[in-house]
Amino acid sequence: MDHFAPQESCAALRDEVRSVTSAWRSQGRYSPRSDAWLRAFDLEFSKELAARGLIGMTWPAEFGGGERSNVERLAVTEELLRAGAPVAAHWIGDRQIGPAILRHGSRELQEEILPQIVSVDAIFCLGMSEPEAGSDLAAVRTTATPADGGWRLNGHKIWTSHAHRATHAYVLARTERTERKHHGLTEFVVDMGAAGVMVSPIVDLAGEHHFNEVRFEDVFIPAHRVIGEIGAGWRQVVEQLSFERGGAERVLSSYPVFAQMVAHAAQQSDSELRVVVGSLVSRLAVLRQLCWEVARALDSGQAPVQQAAALKYLGNAFERDVIEALRRTELGREPTMSSSFGQALLASPGFGLRGGSAEVLLSLIAKQETRA
């Protein structure tokens, strides 16, 4: 597999994505929005990307993948985020669960699930956060106990995006009680249609529904649906989160409204605003370079835990500052849910929570630094 994507290949991929998103916008099939990777769900759009080989791009051909590099995949994800395209149907499976199964899953699990993610027949939600656990992912109370032919799952997850649309859930569960809370955790793939899975909506302040609560009552999980080693889920999930934290969505979630602000500043004589916007543009260039370094690390077989945590920490600060800068402009004076600023403002409280709080990220960075 060639891990060194030529510039021509990346440029061709960017052109292809721009052509698709432009055609869909001109046909009125979607409107660009902030936080599209989490909030804009359109199965038909994801299916079109799948037909073009733009999902599972880095995976082996035997599982339906394109055997491209993570650098090429980054070129595609950057263009989709810049266009505010409706990518939520495939984003979690393509970004995070597929790579985790490829890295740690059994051959049976890989053959079963990976081709379904590539074709968008499998839609994943994340069963990580739990009530009263805050941002402490290791405070898992959901349990999985051995059963004939597999496991029985019992517990309660919350803030589970698109669980009401998902066909499968990634679930982190406790399979052993130990004195150390990071031990005894195991990762599973669960059918959302299985008996005992219950989904309740959480509607946000704007009336949108993508969050859910999910309860598992004695849900059977076949033995082969374990991802990796039983009881070693914490080490694996930290690696997996580097896929979640190290992507371009950590710096480009608000890009549609950021682009509007750049265009607005260019037409104004407000020199102070131009200085602020210029500083943000410079920071974005540095953050994009970090994204490329994470992609290159993945291409060389590494799990860039520290780089991904640093990218998310700095990316969160950047996106918050974009919101604050917008408040200085006409774009931010009357936020409504139909405006790009209103959508970005609504999403902004989540920037510092999903994928780990600032304290968790700084702890990861410090631990990795002391090991170096």
mmCIF file of C-alpha atoms in Angstrom:
data_model
loop_
_atom_site.group_PDB
_atom_site.id
_atom_site.type_symbol
_atom_site.label_atom_id
_atom_site.label_comp_id
_atom_site.label_asym_id
_atom_site.label_seq_id
_atom_site.Cartn_x
_atom_site.Cartn_y
_atom_site.Cartn_z
ATOM 1 C CA MET A 1 0.000 0.000 0.000
ATOM 2 C CA ASP A 2 1.415 3.381 -1.026
ATOM 3 C CA HIS A 3 1.380 5.637 2.038
ATOM 4 C CA PHE A 4 2.831 8.645 0.246
ATOM 5 C CA ALA A 5 -0.069 10.176 -1.628
ATOM 6 C CA PRO A 6 1.010 12.237 -4.637
ATOM 7 C CA GLN A 7 -0.241 15.792 -4.747
ATOM 8 C CA GLU A 8 -2.042 14.982 -8.002
ATOM 9 C CA SER A 9 -4.093 12.294 -6.297
ATOM 10 C CA CYS A 10 -5.138 14.601 -3.442
ATOM 11 C CA ALA A 11 -5.992 17.369 -5.899
ATOM 12 C CA ALA A 12 -8.150 15.000 -7.970
ATOM 13 C CA LEU A 13 -9.984 13.843 -4.850
ATOM 14 C CA ARG A 14 -10.614 17.451 -3.787
ATOM 15 C CA ASP A 15 -11.999 18.232 -7.255
ATOM 16 C CA GLU A 16 -14.300 15.210 -7.107
ATOM 17 C CA VAL A 17 -15.721 16.152 -3.684
ATOM 18 C CA ARG A 18 -16.176 19.779 -4.746
ATOM 19 C CA SER A 19 -18.041 18.592 -7.844
ATOM 20 C CA VAL A 20 -20.384 16.370 -5.797
ATOM 21 C CA THR A 21 -21.134 18.953 -3.092
ATOM 22 C CA SER A 22 -21.591 21.721 -5.676
ATOM 23 C CA ALA A 23 -24.062 19.585 -7.655
ATOM 24 C CA TRP A 24 -26.054 18.674 -4.541
ATOM 25 C CA ARG A 25 -26.206 22.332 -3.422
ATOM 26 C CA SER A 26 -27.259 23.579 -6.861
ATOM 27 C CA GLN A 27 -30.041 20.974 -6.925
ATOM 28 C CA GLY A 28 -31.213 22.171 -3.509
ATOM 29 C CA ARG A 29 -30.494 18.793 -1.948
ATOM 30 C CA TYR A 30 -28.671 20.260 1.064
ATOM 31 C CA SER A 31 -27.660 23.566 2.605
ATOM 32 C CA PRO A 32 -24.185 23.925 4.167
ATOM 33 C CA ARG A 33 -24.237 24.028 7.953
ATOM 34 C CA SER A 34 -21.829 24.074 10.858
ATOM 35 C CA ASP A 35 -21.193 20.839 12.772
ATOM 36 C CA ALA A 36 -22.471 18.920 9.740
ATOM 37 C CA TRP A 37 -20.520 15.766 10.590
ATOM 38 C CA LEU A 38 -22.616 15.376 13.738
ATOM 39 C CA ARG A 39 -25.928 17.053 12.901
ATOM 40 C CA ALA A 40 -26.510 16.689 9.130
ATOM 41 C CA PHE A 41 -27.703 13.144 8.359
ATOM 42 C CA ASP A 42 -28.532 12.174 4.766
ATOM 43 C CA LEU A 43 -28.252 8.495 3.887
ATOM 44 C CA GLU A 44 -28.497 9.193 0.144
ATOM 45 C CA PHE A 45 -25.514 11.549 0.257
ATOM 46 C CA SER A 46 -23.403 9.003 2.154
ATOM 47 C CA LYS A 47 -24.480 6.308 -0.328
ATOM 48 C CA GLU A 48 -23.240 8.497 -3.206
ATOM 49 C CA LEU A 49 -19.862 8.881 -1.506
ATOM 50 C CA ALA A 50 -19.781 5.101 -1.008
ATOM 51 C CA ALA A 51 -20.489 4.498 -4.707
ATOM 52 C CA ARG A 52 -17.530 6.763 -5.519
ATOM 53 C CA GLY A 53 -15.176 4.818 -3.229
ATOM 54 C CA LEU A 54 -14.889 7.687 -0.725
ATOM 55 C CA ILE A 55 -15.739 5.627 2.387
ATOM 56 C CA GLY A 56 -13.303 3.112 3.847
ATOM 57 C CA MET A 57 -10.688 4.726 1.636
ATOM 58 C CA THR A 58 -7.690 3.466 3.628
ATOM 59 C CA TRP A 59 -8.915 -0.078 4.263
ATOM 60 C CA PRO A 60 -7.802 -3.247 2.432
ATOM 61 C CA ALA A 61 -9.595 -4.106 -0.808
ATOM 62 C CA GLU A 62 -10.644 -7.484 0.597
ATOM 63 C CA PHE A 63 -13.023 -5.624 2.946
ATOM 64 C CA GLY A 64 -14.264 -3.235 0.247
ATOM 65 C CA GLY A 65 -11.709 -0.520 1.013
ATOM 66 C CA GLY A 66 -9.773 1.658 -1.391
ATOM 67 C CA GLU A 67 -6.231 1.010 -0.058
ATOM 68 C CA ARG A 68 -5.502 4.723 -0.170
ATOM 69 C CA SER A 69 -3.488 6.699 2.375
ATOM 70 C CA ASN A 70 -4.785 8.630 5.391
ATOM 71 C CA VAL A 71 -3.391 11.766 3.736
ATOM 72 C CA GLU A 72 -5.728 11.180 0.767
ATOM 73 C CA ARG A 73 -8.618 10.537 3.139
ATOM 74 C CA LEU A 74 -7.828 13.818 4.902
ATOM 75 C CA ALA A 75 -8.100 15.665 1.575
ATOM 76 C CA VAL A 76 -11.628 14.249 1.193
ATOM 77 C CA THR A 77 -12.751 14.975 4.759
ATOM 78 C CA GLU A 78 -11.435 18.541 4.603
ATOM 79 C CA GLU A 79 -13.487 19.234 1.470
ATOM 80 C CA LEU A 80 -16.636 17.670 2.938
ATOM 81 C CA LEU A 81 -16.318 19.749 6.118
ATOM 82 C CA ARG A 82 -15.561 22.949 4.200
ATOM 83 C CA ALA A 83 -18.742 22.343 2.197
ATOM 84 C CA GLY A 84 -20.786 21.705 5.365
ATOM 85 C CA ALA A 85 -22.005 18.498 3.695
ATOM 86 C CA PRO A 86 -24.462 16.017 5.315
ATOM 87 C CA VAL A 87 -22.037 13.265 6.292
ATOM 88 C CA ALA A 88 -23.319 12.119 9.710
ATOM 89 C CA ALA A 89 -24.699 8.792 8.413
ATOM 90 C CA HIS A 90 -21.254 7.335 7.749
ATOM 91 C CA TRP A 91 -18.896 9.551 9.786
ATOM 92 C CA ILE A 92 -18.553 7.485 12.996
ATOM 93 C CA GLY A 93 -18.212 4.135 11.246
ATOM 94 C CA ASP A 94 -15.726 5.409 8.675
ATOM 95 C CA ARG A 95 -13.656 7.561 11.018
ATOM 96 C CA GLN A 96 -13.499 5.497 14.141
ATOM 97 C CA ILE A 97 -15.184 2.112 14.378
ATOM 98 C CA GLY A 98 -13.901 0.679 11.109
ATOM 99 C CA PRO A 99 -10.249 1.497 11.933
ATOM 100 C CA ALA A 100 -10.701 0.023 15.450
ATOM 101 C CA ILE A 101 -12.117 -3.231 14.039
ATOM 102 C CA LEU A 102 -9.374 -3.333 11.428
ATOM 103 C CA ARG A 103 -6.750 -2.870 14.147
ATOM 104 C CA HIS A 104 -8.144 -5.138 16.878
ATOM 105 C CA GLY A 105 -11.146 -7.109 15.573
ATOM 106 C CA SER A 106 -11.203 -10.801 14.738
ATOM 107 C CA ARG A 107 -11.203 -11.920 11.123
ATOM 108 C CA GLU A 108 -14.879 -12.902 11.472
ATOM 109 C CA LEU A 109 -15.798 -9.474 12.779
ATOM 110 C CA GLN A 110 -13.809 -7.722 10.056
ATOM 111 C CA GLU A 111 -15.472 -9.765 7.294
ATOM 112 C CA GLU A 112 -18.915 -9.134 8.766
ATOM 113 C CA ILE A 113 -18.797 -5.411 9.571
ATOM 114 C CA LEU A 114 -16.217 -3.599 7.426
ATOM 115 C CA PRO A 115 -17.920 -4.146 4.021
ATOM 116 C CA GLN A 116 -21.209 -2.941 5.572
ATOM 117 C CA ILE A 117 -19.558 0.303 6.731
ATOM 118 C CA VAL A 118 -18.045 0.832 3.271
ATOM 119 C CA SER A 119 -21.481 0.467 1.632
ATOM 120 C CA VAL A 120 -23.206 2.463 4.442
ATOM 121 C CA ASP A 121 -25.450 -0.509 5.190
ATOM 122 C CA ALA A 122 -24.050 -0.382 8.746
ATOM 123 C CA ILE A 123 -24.577 2.949 10.546
ATOM 124 C CA PHE A 124 -22.799 3.270 13.891
ATOM 125 C CA CYS A 125 -23.474 5.216 17.068
ATOM 126 C CA LEU A 126 -21.095 5.486 20.027
ATOM 127 C CA GLY A 127 -22.056 3.971 23.395
ATOM 128 C CA MET A 128 -19.403 5.562 25.582
ATOM 129 C CA SER A 129 -20.781 8.348 27.822
ATOM 130 C CA GLU A 130 -22.901 7.372 30.823
ATOM 131 C CA PRO A 131 -25.128 9.304 33.246
ATOM 132 C CA GLU A 132 -23.319 10.810 36.272
ATOM 133 C CA ALA A 133 -19.922 9.925 34.786
ATOM 134 C CA GLY A 134 -19.158 13.406 33.435
ATOM 135 C CA SER A 135 -16.203 13.267 31.091
ATOM 136 C CA ASP A 136 -14.627 10.340 32.957
ATOM 137 C CA LEU A 137 -14.873 7.628 30.323
ATOM 138 C CA ALA A 138 -13.391 5.017 32.676
ATOM 139 C CA ALA A 139 -16.309 5.420 35.120
ATOM 140 C CA VAL A 140 -18.267 2.857 33.124
ATOM 141 C CA ARG A 141 -21.124 1.107 34.944
ATOM 142 C CA THR A 142 -22.579 -0.768 31.973
ATOM 143 C CA THR A 143 -21.690 -4.438 32.401
ATOM 144 C CA ALA A 144 -21.264 -7.415 30.105
ATOM 145 C CA THR A 145 -21.291 -10.875 31.664
ATOM 146 C CA PRO A 146 -20.403 -14.173 29.979
ATOM 147 C CA ALA A 147 -23.336 -16.162 28.562
ATOM 148 C CA ASP A 148 -23.725 -19.268 26.435
ATOM 149 C CA GLY A 149 -22.243 -18.311 23.042
ATOM 150 C CA GLY A 150 -21.478 -14.727 23.968
ATOM 151 C CA TRP A 151 -22.307 -12.007 26.494
ATOM 152 C CA ARG A 152 -25.280 -10.340 28.188
ATOM 153 C CA LEU A 153 -25.196 -6.543 28.248
ATOM 154 C CA ASN A 154 -26.927 -4.346 30.862
ATOM 155 C CA GLY A 155 -26.545 -0.606 31.319
ATOM 156 C CA HIS A 156 -27.355 2.920 30.262
ATOM 157 C CA LYS A 157 -25.603 5.243 27.788
ATOM 158 C CA ILE A 158 -26.342 8.893 27.131
ATOM 159 C CA TRP A 159 -25.610 11.660 24.581
ATOM 160 C CA THR A 160 -25.591 8.955 21.901
ATOM 161 C CA SER A 161 -25.854 10.765 18.565
ATOM 162 C CA HIS A 162 -28.134 9.196 15.933
ATOM 163 C CA ALA A 163 -28.838 6.057 18.005
ATOM 164 C CA HIS A 164 -32.401 6.252 16.654
ATOM 165 C CA ARG A 165 -31.023 5.830 13.124
ATOM 166 C CA ALA A 166 -28.081 3.514 13.792
ATOM 167 C CA THR A 167 -27.993 -0.159 12.866
ATOM 168 C CA HIS A 168 -25.070 -0.890 15.201
ATOM 169 C CA ALA A 169 -23.566 0.550 18.384
ATOM 170 C CA TYR A 170 -20.024 0.542 19.627
ATOM 171 C CA VAL A 171 -20.300 -0.118 23.387
ATOM 172 C CA LEU A 172 -17.641 0.086 26.091
ATOM 173 C CA ALA A 173 -18.653 -2.160 29.000
ATOM 174 C CA ARG A 174 -17.173 -3.464 32.229
ATOM 175 C CA THR A 175 -16.482 -7.194 32.083
ATOM 176 C CA GLU A 176 -14.515 -7.423 35.337
ATOM 177 C CA ARG A 177 -14.527 -5.549 38.665
ATOM 178 C CA THR A 178 -11.019 -4.504 39.677
ATOM 179 C CA GLU A 179 -9.505 -1.935 42.037
ATOM 180 C CA ARG A 180 -8.242 0.026 39.038
ATOM 181 C CA LYS A 181 -11.146 1.499 37.065
ATOM 182 C CA HIS A 182 -9.207 1.514 33.801
ATOM 183 C CA HIS A 183 -8.898 -2.270 33.937
ATOM 184 C CA GLY A 184 -11.600 -4.833 33.143
ATOM 185 C CA LEU A 185 -13.196 -2.883 30.262
ATOM 186 C CA THR A 186 -14.122 -4.493 26.930
ATOM 187 C CA GLU A 187 -15.325 -3.124 23.579
ATOM 188 C CA PHE A 188 -18.335 -4.642 21.769
ATOM 189 C CA VAL A 189 -20.333 -4.253 18.558
ATOM 190 C CA VAL A 190 -24.065 -4.413 19.358
ATOM 191 C CA ASP A 191 -27.051 -4.742 16.992
ATOM 192 C CA MET A 192 -29.377 -1.798 17.648
ATOM 193 C CA GLY A 193 -32.292 -4.011 16.602
ATOM 194 C CA ALA A 194 -31.509 -6.660 19.221
ATOM 195 C CA ALA A 195 -34.083 -7.488 21.918
ATOM 196 C CA GLY A 196 -33.533 -5.330 25.014
ATOM 197 C CA VAL A 197 -32.147 -2.226 23.235
ATOM 198 C CA MET A 198 -34.260 0.864 24.035
ATOM 199 C CA VAL A 199 -33.664 4.334 22.578
ATOM 200 C CA SER A 200 -35.147 7.560 24.014
ATOM 201 C CA PRO A 201 -34.728 10.952 22.304
ATOM 202 C CA ILE A 202 -32.995 13.974 23.850
ATOM 203 C CA VAL A 203 -34.202 17.119 22.077
ATOM 204 C CA ASP A 204 -31.862 20.112 22.324
ATOM 205 C CA LEU A 205 -32.792 23.758 22.973
ATOM 206 C CA ALA A 206 -33.315 24.388 19.256
ATOM 207 C CA GLY A 207 -35.739 21.479 18.969
ATOM 208 C CA GLU A 208 -33.265 19.304 17.045
ATOM 209 C CA HIS A 209 -33.004 15.597 17.769
ATOM 210 C CA HIS A 210 -29.718 13.813 17.289
ATOM 211 C CA PHE A 211 -28.842 12.986 20.922
ATOM 212 C CA ASN A 212 -30.405 9.971 22.634
ATOM 213 C CA GLU A 213 -30.365 7.880 25.759
ATOM 214 C CA VAL A 214 -29.852 4.158 25.142
ATOM 215 C CA ARG A 215 -30.682 1.438 27.660
ATOM 216 C CA PHE A 216 -29.524 -2.156 27.372
ATOM 217 C CA GLU A 217 -31.493 -4.779 29.261
ATOM 218 C CA ASP A 218 -30.042 -8.278 29.068
ATOM 219 C CA VAL A 219 -29.014 -7.756 25.430
ATOM 220 C CA PHE A 220 -27.290 -10.776 23.893
ATOM 221 C CA ILE A 221 -23.996 -10.131 22.080
ATOM 222 C CA PRO A 222 -22.451 -12.989 20.038
ATOM 223 C CA ALA A 223 -18.921 -13.912 21.141
ATOM 224 C CA HIS A 224 -17.270 -12.736 17.915
ATOM 225 C CA ARG A 225 -18.599 -9.176 18.443
ATOM 226 C CA VAL A 226 -15.837 -8.431 20.972
ATOM 227 C CA ILE A 227 -13.322 -5.933 19.588
ATOM 228 C CA GLY A 228 -9.827 -7.046 20.582
ATOM 229 C CA GLU A 229 -8.768 -8.401 23.937
ATOM 230 C CA ILE A 230 -11.288 -8.971 26.756
ATOM 231 C CA GLY A 231 -10.532 -6.620 29.652
ATOM 232 C CA ALA A 232 -8.037 -4.530 27.647
ATOM 233 C CA GLY A 233 -10.603 -2.102 26.281
ATOM 234 C CA TRP A 234 -9.112 0.984 27.919
ATOM 235 C CA ARG A 235 -5.829 0.758 26.029
ATOM 236 C CA GLN A 236 -7.704 0.138 22.807
ATOM 237 C CA VAL A 237 -10.202 2.938 23.333
ATOM 238 C CA VAL A 238 -7.413 5.449 23.982
ATOM 239 C CA GLU A 239 -5.924 4.441 20.627
ATOM 240 C CA GLN A 240 -9.355 4.585 19.010
ATOM 241 C CA LEU A 241 -9.953 8.095 20.312
ATOM 242 C CA SER A 242 -6.870 9.253 18.433
ATOM 243 C CA PHE A 243 -8.940 8.606 15.265
ATOM 244 C CA GLU A 244 -11.756 10.688 16.776
ATOM 245 C CA ARG A 245 -9.588 13.513 18.092
ATOM 246 C CA GLY A 246 -7.116 13.717 15.251
ATOM 247 C CA GLY A 247 -9.471 14.517 12.397
ATOM 248 C CA ALA A 248 -10.163 17.733 10.542
ATOM 249 C CA GLU A 249 -13.582 18.043 12.218
ATOM 250 C CA ARG A 250 -11.760 19.327 15.295
ATOM 251 C CA VAL A 251 -10.877 22.526 13.446
ATOM 252 C CA LEU A 252 -13.390 22.767 10.583
ATOM 253 C CA SER A 253 -16.760 22.185 12.296
ATOM 254 C CA SER A 254 -17.527 25.909 12.047
ATOM 255 C CA TYR A 255 -15.887 26.446 8.662
ATOM 256 C CA PRO A 256 -19.071 27.445 6.734
ATOM 257 C CA VAL A 257 -19.627 30.446 8.999
ATOM 258 C CA PHE A 258 -15.877 31.132 9.322
ATOM 259 C CA ALA A 259 -15.671 31.462 5.512
ATOM 260 C CA GLN A 260 -18.548 33.943 5.639
ATOM 261 C CA MET A 261 -16.675 35.985 8.242
ATOM 262 C CA VAL A 262 -13.492 36.047 6.140
ATOM 263 C CA ALA A 263 -15.484 37.310 3.133
ATOM 264 C CA HIS A 264 -17.280 39.850 5.330
ATOM 265 C CA ALA A 265 -14.004 41.193 6.800
ATOM 266 C CA ALA A 266 -12.563 41.646 3.309
ATOM 267 C CA GLN A 267 -15.403 44.056 2.480
ATOM 268 C CA GLN A 268 -15.083 46.115 5.660
ATOM 269 C CA SER A 269 -12.741 48.952 6.597
ATOM 270 C CA ASP A 270 -12.569 47.667 10.185
ATOM 271 C CA SER A 271 -8.801 47.192 10.629
ATOM 272 C CA GLU A 272 -9.223 45.660 14.090
ATOM 273 C CA LEU A 273 -11.581 43.003 12.686
ATOM 274 C CA ARG A 274 -9.112 42.261 9.903
ATOM 275 C CA VAL A 275 -6.349 41.693 12.460
ATOM 276 C CA VAL A 276 -8.555 39.254 14.399
ATOM 277 C CA VAL A 277 -9.589 37.376 11.254
ATOM 278 C CA GLY A 278 -6.010 37.321 9.975
ATOM 279 C CA SER A 279 -4.851 35.785 13.239
ATOM 280 C CA LEU A 280 -7.559 33.094 12.978
ATOM 281 C CA VAL A 281 -6.601 32.294 9.385
ATOM 282 C CA SER A 282 -2.972 31.851 10.479
ATOM 283 C CA ARG A 283 -3.985 29.563 13.342
ATOM 284 C CA LEU A 284 -6.144 27.493 10.981
ATOM 285 C CA ALA A 285 -3.140 26.976 8.691
ATOM 286 C CA VAL A 286 -1.098 25.637 11.637
ATOM 287 C CA LEU A 287 -3.936 23.370 12.772
ATOM 288 C CA ARG A 288 -4.340 21.956 9.267
ATOM 289 C CA GLN A 289 -0.630 21.147 9.309
ATOM 290 C CA LEU A 290 -1.192 19.247 12.577
ATOM 291 C CA CYS A 291 -4.009 17.310 10.881
ATOM 292 C CA TRP A 292 -1.610 16.305 8.126
ATOM 293 C CA GLU A 293 1.003 15.198 10.669
ATOM 294 C CA VAL A 294 -1.585 13.000 12.409
ATOM 295 C CA ALA A 295 -2.570 11.504 9.029
ATOM 296 C CA ARG A 296 1.050 10.817 8.169
ATOM 297 C CA ALA A 297 1.571 9.149 11.574
ATOM 298 C CA LEU A 298 -1.437 6.898 10.917
ATOM 299 C CA ASP A 299 -0.011 6.022 7.502
ATOM 300 C CA SER A 300 3.210 4.907 9.153
ATOM 301 C CA GLY A 301 1.271 2.549 11.474
ATOM 302 C CA GLN A 302 1.393 4.676 14.612
ATOM 303 C CA ALA A 303 -1.442 5.530 17.031
ATOM 304 C CA PRO A 304 -0.726 9.288 17.424
ATOM 305 C CA VAL A 305 -2.390 9.659 20.834
ATOM 306 C CA GLN A 306 -0.452 12.771 21.912
ATOM 307 C CA GLN A 307 -0.653 14.586 18.574
ATOM 308 C CA ALA A 308 -4.393 13.903 18.296
ATOM 309 C CA ALA A 309 -5.028 15.162 21.846
ATOM 310 C CA ALA A 310 -2.998 18.325 21.136
ATOM 311 C CA LEU A 311 -4.918 18.891 17.894
ATOM 312 C CA LYS A 312 -8.278 18.606 19.622
ATOM 313 C CA TYR A 313 -7.206 20.858 22.526
ATOM 314 C CA LEU A 314 -5.946 23.598 20.199
ATOM 315 C CA GLY A 315 -8.796 23.043 17.726
ATOM 316 C CA ASN A 316 -11.403 23.570 20.462
ATOM 317 C CA ALA A 317 -9.784 26.882 21.401
ATOM 318 C CA PHE A 318 -9.741 27.943 17.747
ATOM 319 C CA GLU A 319 -13.422 27.147 17.187
ATOM 320 C CA ARG A 320 -14.434 28.992 20.372
ATOM 321 C CA ASP A 321 -12.460 32.038 19.218
ATOM 322 C CA VAL A 322 -14.194 31.895 15.809
ATOM 323 C CA ILE A 323 -17.530 32.181 17.638
ATOM 324 C CA GLU A 324 -16.276 35.119 19.718
ATOM 325 C CA ALA A 325 -14.928 36.915 16.636
ATOM 326 C CA LEU A 326 -18.269 36.471 14.886
ATOM 327 C CA ARG A 327 -19.982 38.330 17.727
ATOM 328 C CA ARG A 328 -18.073 41.445 16.591
ATOM 329 C CA THR A 329 -19.698 41.298 13.156
ATOM 330 C CA GLU A 330 -23.154 41.716 11.661
ATOM 331 C CA LEU A 331 -23.184 37.935 11.134
ATOM 332 C CA GLY A 332 -23.342 37.374 14.883
ATOM 333 C CA ARG A 333 -25.782 40.043 15.975
ATOM 334 C CA GLU A 334 -29.059 38.172 15.541
ATOM 335 C CA PRO A 335 -28.411 34.438 15.800
ATOM 336 C CA THR A 336 -31.259 32.261 14.569
ATOM 337 C CA MET A 337 -31.320 28.528 13.996
ATOM 338 C CA SER A 338 -31.547 29.115 10.260
ATOM 339 C CA SER A 339 -28.321 31.153 10.276
ATOM 340 C CA SER A 340 -24.831 29.695 10.047
ATOM 341 C CA PHE A 341 -23.839 31.592 13.184
ATOM 342 C CA GLY A 342 -26.851 30.296 15.130
ATOM 343 C CA GLN A 343 -25.966 26.713 14.186
ATOM 344 C CA ALA A 344 -22.322 27.188 15.194
ATOM 345 C CA LEU A 345 -23.312 28.889 18.443
ATOM 346 C CA LEU A 346 -25.628 25.996 19.342
ATOM 347 C CA ALA A 347 -22.885 23.449 18.665
ATOM 348 C CA SER A 348 -20.153 25.368 20.495
ATOM 349 C CA PRO A 349 -20.786 24.043 24.061
ATOM 350 C CA GLY A 350 -20.018 20.564 22.745
ATOM 351 C CA PHE A 351 -16.638 21.517 21.256
ATOM 352 C CA GLY A 352 -14.876 21.085 24.594
ATOM 353 C CA LEU A 353 -16.735 17.943 25.690
ATOM 354 C CA ARG A 354 -17.010 15.414 22.873
ATOM 355 C CA GLY A 355 -13.881 13.337 22.472
ATOM 356 C CA GLY A 356 -12.598 14.383 25.905
ATOM 357 C CA SER A 357 -12.563 17.531 28.046
ATOM 358 C CA ALA A 358 -9.573 19.891 28.179
ATOM 359 C CA GLU A 359 -8.443 18.321 31.481
ATOM 360 C CA VAL A 360 -8.496 14.818 29.940
ATOM 361 C CA LEU A 361 -6.588 16.010 26.869
ATOM 362 C CA LEU A 362 -3.913 17.810 28.907
ATOM 363 C CA SER A 363 -3.497 14.725 31.089
ATOM 364 C CA LEU A 364 -2.961 12.573 27.985
ATOM 365 C CA ILE A 365 -0.443 15.019 26.559
ATOM 366 C CA ALA A 366 1.475 15.150 29.856
ATOM 367 C CA LYS A 367 1.559 11.353 30.247
ATOM 368 C CA GLN A 368 2.789 10.843 26.707
ATOM 369 C CA GLU A 369 5.418 13.544 27.192
ATOM 370 C CA THR A 370 6.828 11.886 30.314
ATOM 371 C CA ARG A 371 7.083 8.552 28.450
ATOM 372 C CA ALA A 372 9.073 10.142 25.628
#
